[in-house]
CSV table of C-alpha atoms in Angstrom, one decimal:
chain,number,residue,atom,x,y,z
P,298,MET,CA,20.4,28.9,5.3
P,299,THR,CA,21.1,25.4,6.5
P,300,PRO,CA,19.9,22.5,4.3
P,301,LYS,CA,17.0,21.9,6.6
P,302,GLU,CA,16.0,25.5,6.6
P,303,LEU,CA,15.9,25.3,2.8
P,304,ILE,CA,13.4,22.5,2.9
P,305,LEU,CA,11.2,24.1,5.6
P,306,ALA,CA,11.2,27.5,3.9
P,307,THR,CA,10.3,25.9,0.6
P,308,LEU,CA,7.4,24.1,2.3
P,309,ARG,CA,6.3,27.4,3.8
P,310,HIS,CA,6.3,28.8,0.2
P,311,GLU,CA,9.1,31.3,0.8
P,312,GLU,CA,11.8,32.5,-1.5
P,313,THR,CA,15.1,30.6,-1.0
P,314,PRO,CA,18.7,31.3,-2.1
P,315,GLN,CA,19.0,27.8,-3.6
P,316,VAL,CA,16.8,24.9,-4.6
P,317,ALA,CA,16.3,22.3,-1.9
P,318,TRP,CA,17.4,18.7,-2.7
P,319,VAL,CA,15.9,15.4,-1.4
P,320,PRO,CA,17.5,12.2,-2.7
P,321,PHE,CA,15.0,9.3,-2.2
P,322,ALA,CA,17.7,6.8,-1.5
P,323,GLY,CA,15.5,4.1,-0.1
P,324,VAL,CA,17.0,0.6,-0.9
P,325,HIS,CA,19.8,2.4,-2.8
P,326,ALA,CA,21.2,3.4,0.6
P,327,GLY,CA,22.1,-0.2,1.2
P,328,GLN,CA,24.4,-0.3,-1.8
P,329,LEU,CA,26.5,2.4,-0.2
P,330,ILE,CA,27.4,0.1,2.7
P,331,GLY,CA,27.3,-3.3,0.9
P,332,CYS,CA,23.9,-4.4,2.3
P,333,ASN,CA,21.0,-5.7,0.3
P,334,ALA,CA,17.5,-4.2,0.5
P,335,ARG,CA,16.2,-6.7,3.0
P,336,GLU,CA,19.1,-6.1,5.4
P,337,ILE,CA,18.6,-2.4,5.6
P,338,LEU,CA,14.8,-2.6,5.7
P,339,SER,CA,14.8,-5.0,8.6
P,340,ASN,CA,17.9,-4.3,10.6
P,341,GLY,CA,18.1,-1.0,12.5
P,342,ASP,CA,21.9,-0.8,12.6
P,343,HIS,CA,22.3,-1.4,8.9
P,344,LEU,CA,19.6,1.2,8.1
P,345,TYR,CA,21.1,3.8,10.4
P,346,ASN,CA,24.6,3.2,8.9
P,347,ALA,CA,23.3,3.4,5.3
P,348,LEU,CA,21.5,6.7,6.1
P,349,MET,CA,24.6,8.2,7.5
P,350,GLU,CA,26.4,7.3,4.3
P,351,VAL,CA,23.6,8.9,2.3
P,352,HIS,CA,24.0,12.0,4.4
P,353,LYS,CA,27.7,12.2,3.9
P,354,MET,CA,27.8,11.4,0.2
P,355,TYR,CA,24.7,13.1,-1.2
P,356,LYS,CA,24.5,16.2,1.0
P,357,PRO,CA,20.7,16.3,1.2
P,358,SER,CA,18.5,19.2,2.3
P,359,GLY,CA,16.0,16.5,3.4
P,360,MET,CA,16.1,12.7,3.4
P,361,PRO,CA,13.6,9.9,4.1
P,362,ILE,CA,14.3,7.4,6.8
P,363,ILE,CA,12.8,4.4,5.1
P,364,PHE,CA,11.0,4.0,1.7
P,365,ASP,CA,8.8,0.9,2.2
P,366,LEU,CA,5.1,1.1,1.5
P,367,GLN,CA,4.5,-2.4,2.9
P,368,VAL,CA,5.3,-1.6,6.6
P,369,GLU,CA,1.6,-1.1,7.6
P,370,ALA,CA,0.4,-3.8,5.3
P,371,GLU,CA,2.7,-6.3,6.9
P,372,CYS,CA,1.4,-5.4,10.3
P,373,LEU,CA,-2.2,-5.9,9.1
P,374,GLY,CA,-1.6,-9.5,7.8
P,375,CYS,CA,-0.3,-9.1,4.2
P,376,GLU,CA,2.3,-11.6,3.1
P,377,LEU,CA,5.4,-10.0,1.6
P,378,THR,CA,7.8,-11.3,-1.0
P,379,TRP,CA,11.4,-9.9,-0.4
P,380,ALA,CA,14.1,-9.1,-2.9
P,381,ASP,CA,17.7,-8.2,-2.6
P,382,ASP,CA,17.6,-5.1,-4.7
P,383,ALA,CA,14.0,-3.7,-4.1
P,384,PRO,CA,11.5,-3.1,-1.3
P,385,PRO,CA,9.3,-6.1,-0.6
P,386,SER,CA,6.0,-6.4,-2.5
P,387,VAL,CA,2.6,-7.6,-1.2
P,388,SER,CA,2.1,-11.2,-2.4
P,389,ALA,CA,-1.1,-12.1,-0.5
P,390,HIS,CA,-4.0,-9.8,0.4
P,391,PRO,CA,-5.9,-10.9,3.5
P,392,MET,CA,-9.2,-9.5,2.4
P,393,GLU,CA,-9.0,-10.5,-1.3
P,394,ASP,CA,-11.2,-13.6,-1.1
P,395,ASP,CA,-14.0,-12.0,1.0
P,396,GLU,CA,-17.2,-11.7,-0.9
P,397,ASP,CA,-18.1,-8.3,0.6
P,398,LEU,CA,-15.8,-5.5,1.6
P,399,VAL,CA,-16.0,-5.2,5.4
P,400,THR,CA,-14.1,-2.6,7.3
P,401,PRO,CA,-11.9,-4.0,10.0
P,402,CYS,CA,-12.2,-3.0,13.7
P,403,GLU,CA,-10.1,0.1,14.6
P,404,CYS,CA,-8.6,-2.2,17.3
P,405,THR,CA,-6.5,-3.7,14.5
P,406,ILE,CA,-4.7,-0.4,13.7
P,407,PRO,CA,-0.9,-1.0,14.2
P,408,THR,CA,0.7,0.2,17.4
P,409,LYS,CA,4.2,1.4,18.0
P,410,GLU,CA,5.1,-2.2,19.1
P,411,ASP,CA,3.9,-4.0,15.9
P,412,GLY,CA,6.0,-5.4,13.0
P,413,ARG,CA,9.0,-3.4,12.0
P,414,ILE,CA,7.6,-0.1,13.5
P,415,PRO,CA,9.8,-0.3,16.7
P,416,MET,CA,12.9,-0.6,14.6
P,417,ILE,CA,11.9,2.3,12.3
P,418,LEU,CA,11.1,4.6,15.3
P,419,ASP,CA,14.5,3.8,16.9
P,420,VAL,CA,16.4,4.6,13.7
P,421,MET,CA,14.4,7.8,13.3
P,422,ARG,CA,15.4,8.9,16.8
P,423,ARG,CA,19.0,8.1,16.2
P,424,VAL,CA,19.2,9.9,12.9
P,425,LYS,CA,17.4,12.9,14.4
P,426,GLU,CA,20.0,13.1,17.1
P,427,SER,CA,22.9,12.7,14.6
P,428,VAL,CA,21.8,15.1,11.8
P,429,GLY,CA,18.4,16.4,12.6
P,430,ASP,CA,19.5,19.9,13.3
P,431,GLU,CA,21.0,20.3,9.8
P,432,THR,CA,18.8,18.1,7.7
P,433,ALA,CA,15.0,17.8,7.4
P,434,LEU,CA,13.8,14.3,8.0
P,435,TYR,CA,11.0,12.6,6.1
P,436,GLY,CA,8.7,9.9,7.6
P,437,LEU,CA,7.1,8.1,4.7
P,438,ILE,CA,3.7,6.4,5.3
P,439,CYS,CA,1.5,4.3,3.0
P,440,GLY,CA,-1.4,6.3,1.6
P,441,PRO,CA,-5.0,5.2,2.3
P,442,PHE,CA,-5.8,4.0,-1.2
P,443,THR,CA,-2.6,2.0,-1.7
P,444,LEU,CA,-3.1,0.5,1.7
P,445,SER,CA,-6.6,-0.5,0.8
P,446,ALA,CA,-5.3,-2.3,-2.3
P,447,HIS,CA,-2.6,-4.0,-0.3
P,448,LEU,CA,-5.4,-5.4,1.9
P,449,ARG,CA,-8.1,-6.0,-0.7
P,450,GLY,CA,-6.1,-6.7,-3.8
P,451,ASN,CA,-7.3,-5.6,-7.2
P,452,ASN,CA,-10.9,-6.2,-6.0
P,453,ILE,CA,-10.8,-2.6,-4.5
P,454,PHE,CA,-11.2,-1.3,-8.1
P,455,MET,CA,-14.5,-3.2,-8.6
P,456,ASP,CA,-15.7,-2.3,-5.1
P,457,MET,CA,-15.6,1.3,-6.1
P,458,PHE,CA,-18.3,0.5,-8.7
P,459,ASP,CA,-20.2,-2.3,-6.8
P,460,ASP,CA,-20.3,-0.9,-3.2
P,461,PRO,CA,-19.1,2.7,-3.0
P,462,GLU,CA,-20.3,3.2,0.6
P,463,ALA,CA,-18.2,0.2,1.8
P,464,VAL,CA,-15.2,1.7,0.0
P,465,GLU,CA,-15.8,5.0,1.8
P,466,ASP,CA,-15.8,3.3,5.2
P,467,PHE,CA,-12.8,1.2,4.3
P,468,LEU,CA,-10.8,4.3,3.2
P,469,ASP,CA,-11.8,6.0,6.4
P,470,TYR,CA,-10.2,3.1,8.3
P,471,CYS,CA,-7.1,3.2,6.1
P,472,CYS,CA,-6.9,7.0,6.8
P,473,LYS,CA,-6.9,6.3,10.5
P,474,VAL,CA,-4.0,3.9,10.1
P,475,ALA,CA,-2.1,6.6,8.3
P,476,MET,CA,-2.9,9.1,11.0
P,477,HIS,CA,-1.6,6.8,13.7
P,478,MET,CA,1.6,6.2,11.7
P,479,ALA,CA,2.0,9.9,11.2
P,480,ASP,CA,1.7,10.4,15.0
P,481,TYR,CA,4.4,7.8,15.7
P,482,TYR,CA,6.8,9.3,13.2
P,483,ILE,CA,6.2,12.9,14.3
P,484,GLU,CA,6.8,11.9,17.9
P,485,ALA,CA,10.1,10.3,16.8
P,486,GLY,CA,11.2,13.6,15.3
P,487,MET,CA,10.2,13.7,11.7
P,488,ASP,CA,9.8,17.1,10.2
P,489,VAL,CA,7.9,16.1,7.1
P,490,ILE,CA,5.3,13.3,6.7
P,491,ALA,CA,5.1,12.1,3.2
P,492,VAL,CA,1.9,10.3,2.3
P,493,VAL,CA,3.0,7.9,-0.5
P,494,ASP,CA,0.1,6.7,-2.6
P,495,PRO,CA,1.2,5.5,-6.0
P,496,LEU,CA,-2.2,4.1,-6.9
P,497,ILE,CA,-3.7,7.6,-7.0
P,498,SER,CA,-2.4,7.8,-10.6
P,499,GLN,CA,-4.5,4.8,-11.5
P,500,ILE,CA,-7.9,6.3,-10.9
P,501,SER,CA,-9.9,9.1,-12.6
P,502,SER,CA,-10.3,12.6,-11.1
P,503,ASN,CA,-14.0,11.8,-10.6
P,504,HIS,CA,-13.2,8.8,-8.5
P,505,PHE,CA,-10.6,10.9,-6.6
P,506,GLU,CA,-13.3,13.5,-5.8
P,507,GLU,CA,-15.8,10.8,-4.8
P,508,PHE,CA,-13.5,8.6,-2.7
P,509,MET,CA,-10.2,10.3,-1.9
P,510,MET,CA,-11.0,14.0,-1.2
P,511,LYS,CA,-12.3,13.4,2.3
P,512,PRO,CA,-9.7,11.0,3.7
P,513,PHE,CA,-6.7,12.9,2.2
P,514,THR,CA,-7.9,16.3,3.3
P,515,GLU,CA,-8.5,15.0,6.8
P,516,LEU,CA,-5.0,13.4,6.9
P,517,PHE,CA,-3.1,16.5,5.8
P,518,ALA,CA,-5.1,18.6,8.3
P,519,HIS,CA,-4.2,16.1,11.0
P,520,ILE,CA,-0.5,16.3,10.1
P,521,ARG,CA,-0.6,20.1,10.2
P,522,GLU,CA,-2.3,20.1,13.6
P,523,LYS,CA,0.5,17.8,14.9
P,524,GLY,CA,3.1,20.5,13.9
P,525,ALA,CA,4.7,18.7,10.9
P,526,TYR,CA,4.8,19.5,7.2
P,527,SER,CA,3.1,17.2,4.7
P,528,SER,CA,3.8,16.0,1.2
P,529,PHE,CA,1.6,14.0,-1.2
P,530,PHE,CA,3.7,11.5,-3.1
P,531,VAL,CA,2.3,9.9,-6.3
P,532,CYS,CA,3.9,7.7,-9.0
P,533,GLY,CA,2.8,7.2,-12.6
P,534,ASP,CA,0.9,9.6,-14.8
P,535,ALA,CA,-1.0,11.5,-12.2
P,536,THR,CA,-1.5,14.5,-14.5
P,537,ARG,CA,-5.3,14.4,-14.4
P,538,ASN,CA,-5.2,14.3,-10.6
P,539,ILE,CA,-2.7,17.1,-9.8
P,540,GLU,CA,-5.4,19.7,-9.3
P,541,VAL,CA,-7.6,17.5,-7.0
P,542,MET,CA,-4.5,16.5,-5.1
P,543,CYS,CA,-3.8,20.2,-4.4
P,544,GLN,CA,-7.3,20.7,-3.2
P,545,THR,CA,-6.7,18.3,-0.3
P,546,LYS,CA,-4.2,20.9,1.0
P,547,PRO,CA,-0.9,19.2,1.4
P,548,ASP,CA,2.2,21.5,1.9
P,549,GLY,CA,3.7,19.8,-1.2
P,550,ILE,CA,3.3,17.1,-3.7
P,551,SER,CA,5.9,14.9,-5.4
P,552,VAL,CA,5.7,13.4,-8.9
P,553,ASP,CA,7.8,11.2,-11.2
P,554,GLU,CA,8.9,11.4,-14.8
P,555,ASN,CA,5.4,10.4,-16.1
P,556,VAL,CA,4.2,14.0,-15.2
P,557,ASN,CA,5.3,17.1,-17.1
P,558,LEU,CA,6.7,18.9,-14.2
P,559,LEU,CA,6.5,22.4,-15.6
P,560,ALA,CA,2.9,22.0,-16.6
P,561,ALA,CA,2.1,20.5,-13.2
P,562,LYS,CA,3.9,23.4,-11.4
P,563,LYS,CA,1.5,25.9,-13.0
P,564,ILE,CA,-1.3,24.1,-11.3
P,565,THR,CA,0.5,23.7,-7.9
P,566,ASP,CA,1.5,27.3,-8.0
P,567,LYS,CA,-2.1,28.3,-8.4
P,568,TYR,CA,-2.8,26.6,-5.1
P,569,ASN,CA,0.5,27.7,-3.5
P,570,VAL,CA,1.5,24.1,-3.1
P,571,CYS,CA,5.2,23.0,-3.3
P,572,ILE,CA,6.1,20.5,-6.0
P,573,GLY,CA,9.0,18.0,-5.9
P,574,GLY,CA,10.6,15.9,-8.7
P,575,ASN,CA,11.4,14.5,-11.1
P,576,ILE,CA,14.8,13.2,-12.2
P,577,PRO,CA,14.0,10.1,-14.3
P,578,LEU,CA,14.9,6.9,-12.4
P,579,THR,CA,16.0,4.6,-15.1
P,580,THR,CA,16.9,6.4,-18.3
P,581,VAL,CA,19.0,9.1,-16.4
P,582,MET,CA,19.8,7.9,-12.9
P,583,LEU,CA,20.2,4.1,-13.5
P,584,HIS,CA,21.4,3.9,-17.1
P,585,GLY,CA,22.7,7.4,-17.7
P,586,THR,CA,26.1,8.9,-17.1
P,587,GLN,CA,27.2,11.4,-14.6
P,588,GLN,CA,27.1,14.1,-17.3
P,589,ASP,CA,23.5,13.0,-18.2
P,590,ASN,CA,22.4,13.6,-14.6
P,591,MET,CA,24.2,16.9,-14.4
P,592,LYS,CA,22.7,18.1,-17.7
P,593,TYR,CA,19.2,16.9,-16.8
P,594,VAL,CA,19.2,18.9,-13.5
P,595,ILE,CA,20.7,22.0,-15.1
P,596,ASP,CA,18.2,21.9,-17.9
P,597,LEU,CA,15.3,21.4,-15.5
P,598,LEU,CA,16.4,24.3,-13.3
P,599,ASP,CA,17.0,26.6,-16.3
P,600,SER,CA,13.5,25.8,-17.6
P,601,MET,CA,11.9,27.2,-14.5
P,602,GLU,CA,11.1,30.9,-14.5
P,603,ASP,CA,10.1,30.7,-10.8
P,604,LYS,CA,12.0,28.2,-8.6
P,605,ARG,CA,9.9,29.0,-5.5
P,606,ASN,CA,7.8,26.1,-4.3
P,607,PHE,CA,10.2,23.6,-5.9
P,608,ILE,CA,12.2,20.7,-4.4
P,609,LEU,CA,14.6,18.7,-6.7
P,610,SER,CA,14.4,15.0,-6.2
P,611,PRO,CA,14.4,11.7,-8.1
P,612,GLY,CA,11.0,10.7,-9.5
P,613,CYS,CA,10.6,8.1,-6.7
P,614,ASP,CA,12.6,5.6,-4.7
P,615,MET,CA,15.9,5.3,-6.4
P,616,PRO,CA,16.8,1.9,-7.9
P,617,TYR,CA,19.3,0.0,-5.8
P,618,ALA,CA,22.0,-0.1,-8.5
P,619,VAL,CA,22.1,3.6,-9.4
P,620,PRO,CA,25.8,4.4,-9.8
P,621,VAL,CA,27.0,6.6,-7.0
P,622,GLU,CA,28.7,9.1,-9.3
P,623,ASN,CA,25.3,9.7,-11.0
P,624,THR,CA,23.7,10.9,-7.8
P,625,ILE,CA,26.8,13.0,-7.0
P,626,GLY,CA,26.4,14.6,-10.4
P,627,ALA,CA,22.9,15.6,-9.5
P,628,VAL,CA,24.1,17.0,-6.1
P,629,GLN,CA,26.8,19.1,-7.9
P,630,ALA,CA,24.3,20.4,-10.4
P,631,VAL,CA,22.0,21.7,-7.7
P,632,THR,CA,24.6,23.0,-5.3
P,633,GLN,CA,27.2,24.3,-7.8
P,634,SER,CA,24.9,25.2,-10.7
P,635,ASP,CA,27.0,27.8,-12.3
P,636,GLU,CA,30.1,25.7,-12.5
P,637,VAL,CA,28.2,22.6,-13.7
P,638,ARG,CA,26.3,24.6,-16.3
P,639,GLU,CA,29.7,25.6,-17.8
P,640,MET,CA,30.9,22.0,-17.7
P,641,VAL,CA,27.9,20.5,-19.6
P,642,LYS,CA,27.1,23.4,-22.0
P,643,ASN,CA,28.4,21.5,-25.0
P,644,TYR,CA,27.5,18.0,-23.7
P,645,VAL,CA,25.2,15.9,-25.9
P,646,ALA,CA,24.0,12.6,-24.5
P,647,VAL,CA,24.8,9.5,-26.5
P,648,ASP,CA,21.6,7.7,-27.6
P,649,GLU,CA,22.2,4.0,-27.5
P,650,ASP,CA,21.0,2.4,-30.7
P,651,ILE,CA,19.5,-0.9,-29.4
P,652,GLU,CA,17.6,-2.8,-32.0
P,653,VAL,CA,14.3,-4.4,-30.9
P,654,GLU,CA,12.0,-6.5,-33.1
P,655,LEU,CA,8.3,-6.0,-32.6
P,656,PRO,CA,5.9,-8.9,-33.1
P,657,ASP,CA,3.9,-9.1,-36.3
P,658,TYR,CA,0.7,-7.9,-34.6
P,659,GLU,CA,-1.4,-8.4,-37.7
P,660,HIS,CA,-0.8,-12.1,-37.8
P,661,LEU,CA,-0.8,-13.3,-34.2
P,662,GLU,CA,-2.4,-16.7,-33.5
P,663,LYS,CA,-4.0,-15.5,-30.3
P,664,PRO,CA,-4.3,-12.2,-28.2
P,665,PHE,CA,-1.0,-10.9,-27.0
P,666,VAL,CA,-1.2,-8.8,-23.8
P,667,GLU,CA,1.9,-6.7,-23.2
P,668,VAL,CA,2.3,-5.0,-19.8
P,669,PHE,CA,4.8,-2.1,-19.8
P,670,THR,CA,5.9,-1.3,-16.2
P,671,LEU,CA,8.6,0.5,-14.4
P,672,ASP,CA,9.0,-2.7,-12.5
P,673,SER,CA,6.1,-4.6,-11.0
P,674,ALA,CA,8.3,-5.8,-8.1
P,675,THR,CA,9.1,-2.3,-6.9
P,676,CYS,CA,6.3,0.1,-8.2
P,677,ALA,CA,2.9,-0.4,-6.5
P,678,ALA,CA,1.0,1.0,-9.4
P,679,CYS,CA,2.8,-1.4,-11.7
P,680,THR,CA,2.2,-4.2,-9.2
P,681,TYR,CA,-1.6,-3.8,-9.4
P,682,MET,CA,-1.6,-3.3,-13.2
P,683,MET,CA,0.4,-6.5,-13.5
P,684,GLY,CA,-2.0,-8.1,-11.0
P,685,ALA,CA,-4.9,-7.4,-13.3
P,686,ALA,CA,-3.0,-8.9,-16.3
P,687,ASN,CA,-2.1,-12.0,-14.2
P,688,GLU,CA,-5.7,-12.5,-13.3
P,689,ALA,CA,-6.7,-12.4,-16.9
P,690,LYS,CA,-3.9,-14.9,-17.8
P,691,ALA,CA,-5.2,-17.2,-15.1
P,692,ALA,CA,-8.7,-17.0,-16.5
P,693,TYR,CA,-7.8,-17.4,-20.2
P,694,GLY,CA,-4.9,-19.7,-19.8
P,695,ASP,CA,-3.4,-20.8,-23.2
P,696,LYS,CA,-6.0,-18.8,-25.1
P,697,ILE,CA,-3.8,-15.6,-24.6
P,698,ASP,CA,-0.1,-14.8,-24.4
P,699,MET,CA,1.2,-12.3,-21.9
P,700,VAL,CA,4.5,-10.6,-21.1
P,701,GLU,CA,5.8,-7.8,-18.8
P,702,TYR,CA,8.4,-5.4,-20.1
P,703,LYS,CA,10.2,-3.7,-17.2
P,704,PHE,CA,11.6,-0.2,-17.9
P,705,THR,CA,14.6,-1.0,-15.8
P,706,VAL,CA,16.0,-3.1,-18.7
P,707,LYS,CA,17.7,-1.1,-21.5
P,708,GLU,CA,16.2,-3.2,-24.2
P,709,ASN,CA,12.8,-2.4,-22.9
P,710,ILE,CA,13.5,1.3,-22.9
P,711,ALA,CA,14.2,1.0,-26.6
P,712,ARG,CA,11.0,-1.1,-27.0
P,713,CYS,CA,9.0,1.6,-25.3
P,714,LYS,CA,10.4,4.2,-27.7
P,715,LYS,CA,9.7,2.1,-30.7
P,716,MET,CA,6.2,1.3,-29.5
P,717,GLY,CA,5.5,4.9,-28.6
P,718,VAL,CA,4.7,4.1,-25.0
P,719,LYS,CA,4.2,7.4,-23.2
P,720,ASN,CA,3.2,6.4,-19.7
P,721,LEU,CA,3.9,3.6,-17.3
P,722,PRO,CA,2.2,1.3,-16.4
P,723,SER,CA,0.3,0.6,-19.6
P,724,ILE,CA,-1.4,-2.5,-21.1
P,725,TYR,CA,-1.3,-3.1,-24.9
P,726,ILE,CA,-3.2,-5.8,-26.6
P,727,ASN,CA,-2.0,-6.9,-30.0
P,728,GLY,CA,0.1,-3.8,-30.2
P,729,LYS,CA,-2.6,-1.3,-29.4
P,730,LEU,CA,-2.8,0.7,-26.2
P,731,LYS,CA,-5.8,-0.3,-24.1
P,732,PHE,CA,-5.1,1.0,-20.6
P,733,SER,CA,-2.7,3.8,-19.7
P,734,SER,CA,-2.1,4.6,-16.0
P,735,ILE,CA,-5.5,3.2,-15.2
P,736,VAL,CA,-5.8,-0.2,-13.5
P,737,PRO,CA,-8.6,-1.9,-15.4
P,738,ALA,CA,-11.4,-3.7,-13.5
P,739,LYS,CA,-11.6,-7.5,-14.2
P,740,GLU,CA,-14.6,-7.1,-16.6
P,741,GLU,CA,-12.9,-4.2,-18.5
P,742,LEU,CA,-9.8,-6.2,-19.3
P,743,GLU,CA,-11.7,-9.3,-20.2
P,744,ALA,CA,-13.9,-7.2,-22.5
P,745,ALA,CA,-10.8,-5.9,-24.2
P,746,ILE,CA,-9.4,-9.4,-24.6
P,747,ASN,CA,-12.7,-10.8,-25.9
P,748,GLU,CA,-12.9,-8.1,-28.5
P,749,VAL,CA,-9.7,-9.4,-30.0
P,750,LEU,CA,-10.6,-13.1,-29.5
C-alpha cells in the first residue's frame, strides 16, 4: 500500500497493514525552511517549499496544505493579528457590536478570488501535481461554529440563549461558507476535507444537538456527494460531544490530548467512524525528547487492541518550535514499530522538577481569575475563553486580578500539575475550578466573580 492508500483505506474503515500517519505541520513547516508563520501563510512559494520539506522529512501518509482557521474570517471582514510563530488570531469581530444577530446575505460568501484563497488553491494544485499520487492531501476549512464566533465574538454564546432561531439561521449561513470552501478545495485536488471547529468542545451535548447537528450533518453529506472524504477536527475536552459528533456522519474525527483516545475510540468504533490523534503538543512534541516521542507513540499503538479506524497524528496544529528530531522520532515509531519498541523498552522519561509557588488563595485581597490555556494566541477555544476573561477584567477593572497561564511554557505545565488542572482551557477563581472546557456567558462569569466579591 502507498501512504495515500493507507489513509483512504482507513477512512473507508478497512484493515490496513500499518497505521496511517498525518503530521499537522501547519506553521511548524515554516521552521523547516527558515520562514516565519506569516511568510508561509501568505506567500505561495514559501508555503509550497515548506510542504515539500514536510513531505521529505516526515514521510506522511496524509498532510494538510494549510492550517489556518482565519482564512474565511479574513475574507468576511475580521481583523487579524499576526505572529511569527503561530497562525493569526481574530482581533476584531465585525458583528460583535450589533445589538441583534442578523444573518449576512449569501452574496457575501467568499469566492475563489477573495483574500488568500487564490494563493491557497494554487499551492494545492502544485502540491497535488508533485506528491498527490503518493500522499493524501487535506484541505482544512473553518467549521461553522468557530466561524460564527469569529464574526460575532463571544456574543454568540449569549445568542444561543437569547435568540436561538437567529443562531440557527446564522449557522446555516456559516455552513454554506464551509460548503463553498470545500468545493474550492476539492476542485483543487484535495482528497480529505477536514472541518476544523475547536469551539465544539466548549458547548454542551444538548447545545450541539440543538444547534450543530443539522449544519454539520449537511456539510459532511455535501463533502461526500462531491467525492471527497471528511474529518471532523475538534480541540479541547470534547469528550461529552464525541457521540453526537459521530452522529453527524463524518468519515473520521480528530481529537487532542484533552480526550482519552482509547475511551473515545470505543464510541467512534460503535459508529464505524475513524478517529485520529493525539500525540501531546507541548509536553511531548515541544518540550519532550526524541525518545519521549518514540515511547509515546509505541505505548499508544500497543494500548490498542484494534488499530482499524485509527490515524496517528499530533493533537492539533504542531507548535512552530517543535524540534525536528522529535517528529522524526514519531515517524520512526509508526513506520518501524518493532525496532523502535526494542529501542525504548527500558526508557523512562525524566520528569523535570520545576518548583512553582501557588498564591495564598485564602488570603487574597480581591478575586484572582486564572485562565489556563494551551495558548490563546493559537488555540481558538482558548482565544474565546480568554476573551470572556478579558471582558470581565474590562468590566471589573482593578476590583479583580487576572492572569493567563499558557501550557506552552514549562513552568506553567508544572503549575497545571500542582493545581490539578485536567483540561484546557479552564478558568479558576481564587484557586477553585469554575469553568472547564466551557466558554462562560458574560453573566455566568460575572456571577462567579460576584460570588467571591
